[in-house]
Coordinates of C-alpha atoms and ligand atoms in Angstrom, one line a residue:
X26 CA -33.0 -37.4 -193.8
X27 CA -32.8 -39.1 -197.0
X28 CA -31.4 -37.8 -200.4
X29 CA -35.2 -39.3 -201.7
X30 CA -36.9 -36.7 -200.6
X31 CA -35.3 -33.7 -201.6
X32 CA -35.1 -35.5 -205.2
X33 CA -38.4 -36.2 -205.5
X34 CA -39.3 -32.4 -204.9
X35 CA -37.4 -31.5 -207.3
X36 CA -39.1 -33.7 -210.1
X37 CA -42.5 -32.2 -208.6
X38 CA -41.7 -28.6 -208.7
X39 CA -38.9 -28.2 -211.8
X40 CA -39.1 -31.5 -213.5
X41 CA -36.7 -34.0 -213.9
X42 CA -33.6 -34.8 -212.2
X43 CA -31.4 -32.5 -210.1
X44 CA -27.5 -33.6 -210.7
X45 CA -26.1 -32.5 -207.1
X46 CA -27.8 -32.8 -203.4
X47 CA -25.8 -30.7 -200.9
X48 CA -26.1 -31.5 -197.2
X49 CA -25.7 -28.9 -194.7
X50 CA -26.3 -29.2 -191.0
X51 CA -27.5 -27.5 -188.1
X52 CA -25.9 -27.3 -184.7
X53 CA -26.4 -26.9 -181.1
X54 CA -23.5 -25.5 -179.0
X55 CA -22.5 -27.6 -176.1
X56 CA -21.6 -24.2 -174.1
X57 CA -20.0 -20.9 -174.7
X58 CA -22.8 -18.5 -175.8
X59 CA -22.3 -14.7 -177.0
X60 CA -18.5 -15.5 -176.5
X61 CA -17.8 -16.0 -180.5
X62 CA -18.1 -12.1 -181.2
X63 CA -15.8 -11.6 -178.1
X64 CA -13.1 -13.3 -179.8
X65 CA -13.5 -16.7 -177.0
X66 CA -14.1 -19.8 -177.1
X67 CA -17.5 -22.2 -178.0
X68 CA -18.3 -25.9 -178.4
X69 CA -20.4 -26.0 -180.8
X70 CA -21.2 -29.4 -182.4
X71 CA -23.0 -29.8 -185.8
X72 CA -26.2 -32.0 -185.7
X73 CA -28.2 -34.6 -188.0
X74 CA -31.0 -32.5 -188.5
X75 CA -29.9 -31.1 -191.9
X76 CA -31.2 -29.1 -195.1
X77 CA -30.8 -30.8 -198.5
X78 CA -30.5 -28.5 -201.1
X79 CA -31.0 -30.4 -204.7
X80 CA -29.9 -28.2 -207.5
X81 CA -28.9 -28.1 -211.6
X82 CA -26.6 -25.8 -212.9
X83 CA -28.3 -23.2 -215.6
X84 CA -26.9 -21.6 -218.6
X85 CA -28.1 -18.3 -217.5
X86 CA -27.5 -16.1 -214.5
X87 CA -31.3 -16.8 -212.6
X88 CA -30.9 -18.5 -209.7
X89 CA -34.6 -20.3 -208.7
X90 CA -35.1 -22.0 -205.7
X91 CA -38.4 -23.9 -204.3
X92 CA -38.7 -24.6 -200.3
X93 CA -40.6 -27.2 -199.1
X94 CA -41.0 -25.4 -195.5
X95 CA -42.3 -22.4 -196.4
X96 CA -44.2 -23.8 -200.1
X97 CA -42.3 -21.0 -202.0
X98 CA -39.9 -19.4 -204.4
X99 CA -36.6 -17.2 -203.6
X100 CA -36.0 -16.2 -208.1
X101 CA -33.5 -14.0 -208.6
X102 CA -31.1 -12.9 -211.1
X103 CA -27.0 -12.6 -210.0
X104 CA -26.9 -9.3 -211.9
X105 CA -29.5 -7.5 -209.8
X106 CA -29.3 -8.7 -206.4
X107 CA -32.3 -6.8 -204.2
X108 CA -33.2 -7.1 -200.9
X109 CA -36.1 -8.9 -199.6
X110 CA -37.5 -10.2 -196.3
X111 CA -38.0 -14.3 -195.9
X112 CA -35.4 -16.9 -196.2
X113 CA -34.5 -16.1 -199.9
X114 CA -32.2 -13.1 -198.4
X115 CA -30.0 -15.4 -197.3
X116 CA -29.2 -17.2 -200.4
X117 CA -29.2 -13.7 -201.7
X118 CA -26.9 -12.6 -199.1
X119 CA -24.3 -15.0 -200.1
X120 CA -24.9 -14.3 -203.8
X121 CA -24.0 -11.0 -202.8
X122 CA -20.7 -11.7 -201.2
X123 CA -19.8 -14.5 -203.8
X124 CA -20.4 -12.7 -207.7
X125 CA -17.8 -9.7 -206.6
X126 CA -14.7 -12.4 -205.7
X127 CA -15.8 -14.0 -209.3
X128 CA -16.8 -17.2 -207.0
X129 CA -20.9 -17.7 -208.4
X130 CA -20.5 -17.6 -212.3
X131 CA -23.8 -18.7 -212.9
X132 CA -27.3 -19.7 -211.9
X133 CA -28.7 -22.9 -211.0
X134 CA -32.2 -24.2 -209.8
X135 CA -33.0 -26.4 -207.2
X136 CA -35.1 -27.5 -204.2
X137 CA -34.9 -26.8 -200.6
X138 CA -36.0 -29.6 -197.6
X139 CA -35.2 -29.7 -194.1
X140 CA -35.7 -31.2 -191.1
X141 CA -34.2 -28.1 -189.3
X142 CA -37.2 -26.7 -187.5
X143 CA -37.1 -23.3 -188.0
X144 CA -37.1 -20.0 -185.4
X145 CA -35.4 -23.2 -182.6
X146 CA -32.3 -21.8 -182.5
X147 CA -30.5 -24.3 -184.4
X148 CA -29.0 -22.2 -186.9
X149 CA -31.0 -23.1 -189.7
X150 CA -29.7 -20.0 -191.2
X151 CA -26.2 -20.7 -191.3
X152 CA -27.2 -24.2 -192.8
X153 CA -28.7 -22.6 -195.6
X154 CA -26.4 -20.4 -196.1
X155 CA -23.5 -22.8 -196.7
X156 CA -25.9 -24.8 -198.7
X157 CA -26.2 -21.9 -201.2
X158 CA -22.6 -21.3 -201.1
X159 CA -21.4 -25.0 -202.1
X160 CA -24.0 -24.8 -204.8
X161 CA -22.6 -21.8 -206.2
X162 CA -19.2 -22.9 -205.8
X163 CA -20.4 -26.3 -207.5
X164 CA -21.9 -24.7 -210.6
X165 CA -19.2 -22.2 -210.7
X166 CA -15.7 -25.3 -210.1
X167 CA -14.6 -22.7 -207.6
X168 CA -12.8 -24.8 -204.8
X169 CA -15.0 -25.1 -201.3
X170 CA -12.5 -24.1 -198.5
X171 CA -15.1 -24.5 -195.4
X172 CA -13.3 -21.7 -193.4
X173 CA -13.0 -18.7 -195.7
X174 CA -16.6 -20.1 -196.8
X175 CA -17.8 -19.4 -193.3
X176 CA -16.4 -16.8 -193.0
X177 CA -18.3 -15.4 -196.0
X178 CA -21.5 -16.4 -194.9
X179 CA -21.3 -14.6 -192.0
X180 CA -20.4 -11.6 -193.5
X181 CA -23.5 -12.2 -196.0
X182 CA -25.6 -12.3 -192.2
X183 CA -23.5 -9.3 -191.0
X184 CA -24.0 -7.4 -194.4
X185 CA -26.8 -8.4 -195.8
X186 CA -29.3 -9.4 -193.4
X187 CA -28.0 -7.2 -190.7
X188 CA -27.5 -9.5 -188.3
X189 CA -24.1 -8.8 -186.8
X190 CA -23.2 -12.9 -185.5
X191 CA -20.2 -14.0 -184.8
X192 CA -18.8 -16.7 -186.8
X193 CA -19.8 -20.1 -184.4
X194 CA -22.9 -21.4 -186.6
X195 CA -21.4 -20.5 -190.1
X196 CA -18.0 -22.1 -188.8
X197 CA -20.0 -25.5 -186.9
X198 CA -21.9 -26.1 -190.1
X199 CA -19.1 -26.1 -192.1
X200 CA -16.2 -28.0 -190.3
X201 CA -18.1 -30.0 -187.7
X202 CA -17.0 -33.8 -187.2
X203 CA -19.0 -36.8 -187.0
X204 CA -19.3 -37.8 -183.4
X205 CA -17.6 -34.8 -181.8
X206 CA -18.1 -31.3 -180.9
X207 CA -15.5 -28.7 -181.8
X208 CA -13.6 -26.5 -179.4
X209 CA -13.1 -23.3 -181.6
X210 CA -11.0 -20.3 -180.8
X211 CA -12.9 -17.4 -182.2
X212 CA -10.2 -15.4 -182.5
X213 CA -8.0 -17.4 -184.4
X214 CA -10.2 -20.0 -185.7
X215 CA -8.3 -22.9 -184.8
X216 CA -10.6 -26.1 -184.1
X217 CA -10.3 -28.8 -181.9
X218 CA -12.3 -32.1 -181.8
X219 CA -13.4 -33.2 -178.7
X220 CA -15.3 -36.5 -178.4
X221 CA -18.5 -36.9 -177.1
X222 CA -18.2 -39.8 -174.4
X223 CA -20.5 -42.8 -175.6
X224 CA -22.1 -43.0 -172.2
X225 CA -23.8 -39.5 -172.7
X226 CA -26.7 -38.2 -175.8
X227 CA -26.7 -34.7 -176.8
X228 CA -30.6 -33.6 -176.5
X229 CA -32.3 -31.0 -177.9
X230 CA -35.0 -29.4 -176.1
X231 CA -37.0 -27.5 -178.1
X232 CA -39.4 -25.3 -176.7
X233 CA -41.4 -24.1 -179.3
X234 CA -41.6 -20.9 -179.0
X235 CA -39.4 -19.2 -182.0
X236 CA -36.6 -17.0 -181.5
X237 CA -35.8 -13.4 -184.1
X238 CA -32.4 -12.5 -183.8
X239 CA -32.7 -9.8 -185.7
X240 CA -35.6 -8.4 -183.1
X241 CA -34.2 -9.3 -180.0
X242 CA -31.1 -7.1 -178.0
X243 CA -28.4 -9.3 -180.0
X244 CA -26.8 -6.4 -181.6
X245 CA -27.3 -4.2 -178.3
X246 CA -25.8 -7.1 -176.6
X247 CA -22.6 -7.0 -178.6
X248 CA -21.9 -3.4 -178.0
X249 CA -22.4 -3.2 -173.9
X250 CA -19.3 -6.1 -174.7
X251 CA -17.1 -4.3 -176.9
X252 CA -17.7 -0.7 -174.8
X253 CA -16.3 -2.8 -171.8
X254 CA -13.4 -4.1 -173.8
X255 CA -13.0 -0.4 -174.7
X256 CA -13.0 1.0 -171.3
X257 CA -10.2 -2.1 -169.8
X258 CA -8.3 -0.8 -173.0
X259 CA -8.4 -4.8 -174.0
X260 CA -8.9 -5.6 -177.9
X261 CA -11.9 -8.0 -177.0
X262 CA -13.3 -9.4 -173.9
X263 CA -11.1 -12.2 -174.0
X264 CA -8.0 -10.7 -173.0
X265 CA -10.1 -9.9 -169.4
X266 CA -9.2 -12.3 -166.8
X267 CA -11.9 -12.0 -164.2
X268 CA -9.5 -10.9 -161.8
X269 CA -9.1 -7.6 -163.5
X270 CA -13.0 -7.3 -164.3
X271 CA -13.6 -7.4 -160.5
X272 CA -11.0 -5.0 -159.5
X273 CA -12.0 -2.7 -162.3
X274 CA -16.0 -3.3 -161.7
X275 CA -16.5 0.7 -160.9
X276 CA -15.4 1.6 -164.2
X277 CA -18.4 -0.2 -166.0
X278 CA -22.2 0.5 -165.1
X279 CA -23.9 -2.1 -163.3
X280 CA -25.6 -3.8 -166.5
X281 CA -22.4 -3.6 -168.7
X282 CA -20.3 -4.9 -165.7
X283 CA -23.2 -7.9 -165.8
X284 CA -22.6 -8.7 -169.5
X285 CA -18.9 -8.3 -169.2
X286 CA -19.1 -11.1 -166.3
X287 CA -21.1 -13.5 -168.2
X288 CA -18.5 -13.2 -171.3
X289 CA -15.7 -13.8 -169.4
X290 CA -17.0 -16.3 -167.3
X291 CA -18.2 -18.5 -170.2
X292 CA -15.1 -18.8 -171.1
X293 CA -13.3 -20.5 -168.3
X294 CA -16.6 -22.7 -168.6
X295 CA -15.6 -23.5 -172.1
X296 CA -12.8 -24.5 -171.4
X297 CA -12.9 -26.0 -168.3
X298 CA -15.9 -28.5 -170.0
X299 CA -13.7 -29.7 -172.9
X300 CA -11.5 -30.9 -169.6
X301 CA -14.3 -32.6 -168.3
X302 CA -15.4 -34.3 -171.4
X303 CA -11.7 -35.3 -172.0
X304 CA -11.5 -36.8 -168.6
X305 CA -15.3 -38.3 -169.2
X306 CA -16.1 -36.5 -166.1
X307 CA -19.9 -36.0 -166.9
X308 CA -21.1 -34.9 -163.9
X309 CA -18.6 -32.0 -163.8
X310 CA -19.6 -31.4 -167.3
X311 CA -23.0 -30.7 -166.2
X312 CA -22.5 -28.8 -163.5
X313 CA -20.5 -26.2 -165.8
X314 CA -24.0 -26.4 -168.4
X315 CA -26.0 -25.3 -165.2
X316 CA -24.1 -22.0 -164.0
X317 CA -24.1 -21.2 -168.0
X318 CA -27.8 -21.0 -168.2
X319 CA -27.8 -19.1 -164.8
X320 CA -25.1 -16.7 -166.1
X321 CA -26.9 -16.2 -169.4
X322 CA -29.9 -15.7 -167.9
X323 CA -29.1 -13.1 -164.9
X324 CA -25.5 -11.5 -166.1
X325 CA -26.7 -11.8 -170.3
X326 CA -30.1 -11.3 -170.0
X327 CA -30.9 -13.2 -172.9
X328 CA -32.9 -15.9 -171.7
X329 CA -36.8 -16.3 -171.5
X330 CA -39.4 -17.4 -168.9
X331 CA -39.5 -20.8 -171.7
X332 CA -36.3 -21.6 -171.6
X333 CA -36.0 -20.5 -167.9
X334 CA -39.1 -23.5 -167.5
X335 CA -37.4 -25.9 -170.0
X336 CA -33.5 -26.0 -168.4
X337 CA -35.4 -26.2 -165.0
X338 CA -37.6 -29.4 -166.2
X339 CA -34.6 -30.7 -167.5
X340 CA -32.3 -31.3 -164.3
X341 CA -34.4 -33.2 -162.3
X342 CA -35.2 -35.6 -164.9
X343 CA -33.9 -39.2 -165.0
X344 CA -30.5 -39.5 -166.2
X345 CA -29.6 -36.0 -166.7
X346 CA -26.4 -34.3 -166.4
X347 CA -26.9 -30.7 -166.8
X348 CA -28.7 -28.8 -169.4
X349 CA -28.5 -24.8 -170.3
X350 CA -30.4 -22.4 -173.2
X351 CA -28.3 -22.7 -175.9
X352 CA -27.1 -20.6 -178.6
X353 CA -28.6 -16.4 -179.2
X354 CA -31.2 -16.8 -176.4
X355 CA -34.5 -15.4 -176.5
X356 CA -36.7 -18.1 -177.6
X357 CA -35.1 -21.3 -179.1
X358 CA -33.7 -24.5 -177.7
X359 CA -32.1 -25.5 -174.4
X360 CA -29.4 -28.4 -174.8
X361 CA -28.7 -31.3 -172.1
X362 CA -26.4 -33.8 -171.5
X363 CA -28.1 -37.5 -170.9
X364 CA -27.4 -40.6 -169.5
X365 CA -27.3 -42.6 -172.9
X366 CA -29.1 -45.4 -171.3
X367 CA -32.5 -43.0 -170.0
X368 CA -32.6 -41.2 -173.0
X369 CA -36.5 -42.2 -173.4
X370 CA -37.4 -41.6 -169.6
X371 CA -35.7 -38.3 -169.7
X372 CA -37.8 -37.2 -172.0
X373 CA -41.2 -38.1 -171.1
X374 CA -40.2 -36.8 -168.1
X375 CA -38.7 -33.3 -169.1
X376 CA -41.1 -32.6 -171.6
X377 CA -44.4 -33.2 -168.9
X378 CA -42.6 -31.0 -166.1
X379 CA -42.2 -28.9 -168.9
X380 CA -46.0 -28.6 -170.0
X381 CA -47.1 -28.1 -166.3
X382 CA -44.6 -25.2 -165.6
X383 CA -45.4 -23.5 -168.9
X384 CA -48.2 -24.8 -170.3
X385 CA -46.4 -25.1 -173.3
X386 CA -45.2 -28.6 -175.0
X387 CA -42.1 -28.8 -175.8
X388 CA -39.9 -31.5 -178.2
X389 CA -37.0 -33.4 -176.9
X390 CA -34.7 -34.6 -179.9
X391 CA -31.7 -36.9 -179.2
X392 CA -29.3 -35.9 -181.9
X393 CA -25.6 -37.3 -182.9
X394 CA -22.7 -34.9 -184.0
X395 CA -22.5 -35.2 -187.7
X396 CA -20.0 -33.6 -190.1
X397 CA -20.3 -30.2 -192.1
X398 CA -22.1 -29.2 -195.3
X399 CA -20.9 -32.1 -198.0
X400 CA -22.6 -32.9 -201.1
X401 CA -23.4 -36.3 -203.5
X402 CA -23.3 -35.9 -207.0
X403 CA -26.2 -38.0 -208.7
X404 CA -24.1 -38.8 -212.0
Ligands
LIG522 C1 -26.3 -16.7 -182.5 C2 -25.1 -16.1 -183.3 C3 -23.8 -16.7 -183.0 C4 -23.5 -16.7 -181.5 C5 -24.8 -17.2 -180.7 C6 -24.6 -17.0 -179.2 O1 -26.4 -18.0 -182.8 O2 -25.4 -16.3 -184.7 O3 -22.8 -16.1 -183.7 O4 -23.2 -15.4 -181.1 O5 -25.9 -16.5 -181.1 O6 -23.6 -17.8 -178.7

């Protein structure tokens, strides 16, 4: 998406010229889901379907904001932050975490477009978010370091909009690479790029029906992990091999013992995947995405008859690899891997199986890794 649009909203709705556009993307993850708040390991990469946030600084402390999605205003002042439903809680959220560290001095105004379509599952929270934050770090000349800026926007999710997410989308969107997804260590936040082999596209499969964290078991998801990490006396499930899992498996109930699986599991896929894309092993590669989505769907539990129909239309279309829901679950987007040269057959064909299995249509988006939240100043 071009800076054009997002400046030509802002002339419509505030009038004249906005001096800064940030850039902030969203992101599919590769593999590793509901392994970030276990302290593991995810692949996340962040995509070219972006929001462009177009902004001036003001003299006072209002911060206004117009979005072209949703045709309306988030207006609010930094010295009496309330809470509020929609999508201006997260710029609010941040605001919240940034005035007490002395990091948003003052207000701004600005427009909001994006080609991140929302309730997908492509994190167009997080993208927001970091939007917001490099404004206000902008208007206020505090420097932008991405990872303690993540790692403030999730605490605005975890705080503010009571979301408790680990810290892969905020992280993605803010360090990801052109052209590569990243290998990140939850626990220690350490980031490796790993190239995505030219002979394979990245697709999103959206299947259009949304996804609500906030409604869905994410939270009751993340305890049943840490009460197993508590009962193998392990910090997080990361420090379980499987090995000890299995030979412990009495000590859990049957559903935690399922979650626990898929965590530690996912894991070894992880990281076993970043071998295969390494070696440009893609079949390997695809395999791995396959017993994800089967693990996330029977041990997790977060999967849903759609993306059940969607991952299942995707593998026996032309030129695909592997594909797997991807990201919370519960509604959203499924990701494949594709044979770069039957991009367009894959997905007429995924997207009719699709229709017939579920009666629902779907959107198949080939997307490129592109870097984190940046901004151009318009002098
Ligand atoms: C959501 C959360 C992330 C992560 C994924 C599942 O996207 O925001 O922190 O837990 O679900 O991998």
């Amino acid at each position: 998406m071009g800076t054009e649009r997002s400046v030509s909203a802002f002339a419509a709705q505030l009038g004249g010229r906005p001096t800064t556009v940030v850039r902030s993307p969203g992101r599919v993850n590769l593999i590793g889901d509901h392994t970030d708040y276990n302290d593991g390991f995810v692949l996340p990469l962040a995509i070219d379907l972006v929001v462009k946030l177009a902004f001036r600084r003001r003299d006072d402390d209002m911060v206004r904001l117009w979005s072209e999605q949703t045709n309306d205003w988030a207006e609010f002042s930094l010295d009496s932050l309330a809470r509020e439903g929609g999508w201006g809680a997260y710029i609010q959220g941040v605001a919240s975490e940034m005035v007490p560290l002395g990091l948003a001095r003052s207000g701004w105004e600005g427009v909001l477009v994006s080609d991140i379509p929302s309730g997908a599952g492509l994190s167009s929270s997080a993208a927001l978010e970091l939007s917001a934050a490099r404004a206000f770090a902008l208007v206020s000349e505090v420097e932008w370091d991405a990872v303690e800026m993540a790692l403030l926007c999730q605490r605005a999710e975890n705080n503010w909009v009571g979301v408790n997410c680990g810290i892969m989308d905020q992280l993605i969107c803010a360090t990801g690479e052109d052209d590569r997804a990243l290998l990140i260590d939850c626990r220690d936040l350490t980031r490796r790029a790993v190239p995505i082999p030219h002979e394979a596209t990245v697709v999103v499969l959206d299947t259009g029906t949304e996804r609500r964290l906030v409604d869905s078991g994410y939270n009751e998801r993340r305890h049943s992990c840490e009460s197993a990490a508590h009962v193998f006396e392990v910090g997080a499930l990361r420090d379980l091999s499987i090995e000890t899992l299995e030979s412990g498996k009495d000590r859990l109930d049957p559903v935690t013992y399922r979650r626990a699986r898929h965590v530690v599991t996912e894991n070894e896929r992880t990281l076993l995947m970043t071998e295969c894309l390494d070696q440009g092993d893609l079949v390997a590669a695809g395999e791995l995405m396959r017993q994800s989505h089967i693990s996330l769907r029977d041990d997790f539990e977060v999967s849903s008859d759609a993306l059940n129909s969607m991952a299942e239309s995707a593998l026996p279309a032309p030129g695909c690899y592997g594909a797997r829901m991807t990201g919370g679950g519960f509604g959203g987007s499924c990701v494949a891997l594709v044979d770069t040269n039957w991009v367009d057959e894959f997905r007429t064909d995924v997207l009719e199986r699709y229709q017939a299995a579920s009666g629902l249509r779907g959107t198949a988006i080939p997307i490129r890794a592109t870097n984190g939240t940046s901004f151009e100043g318009l002098g």
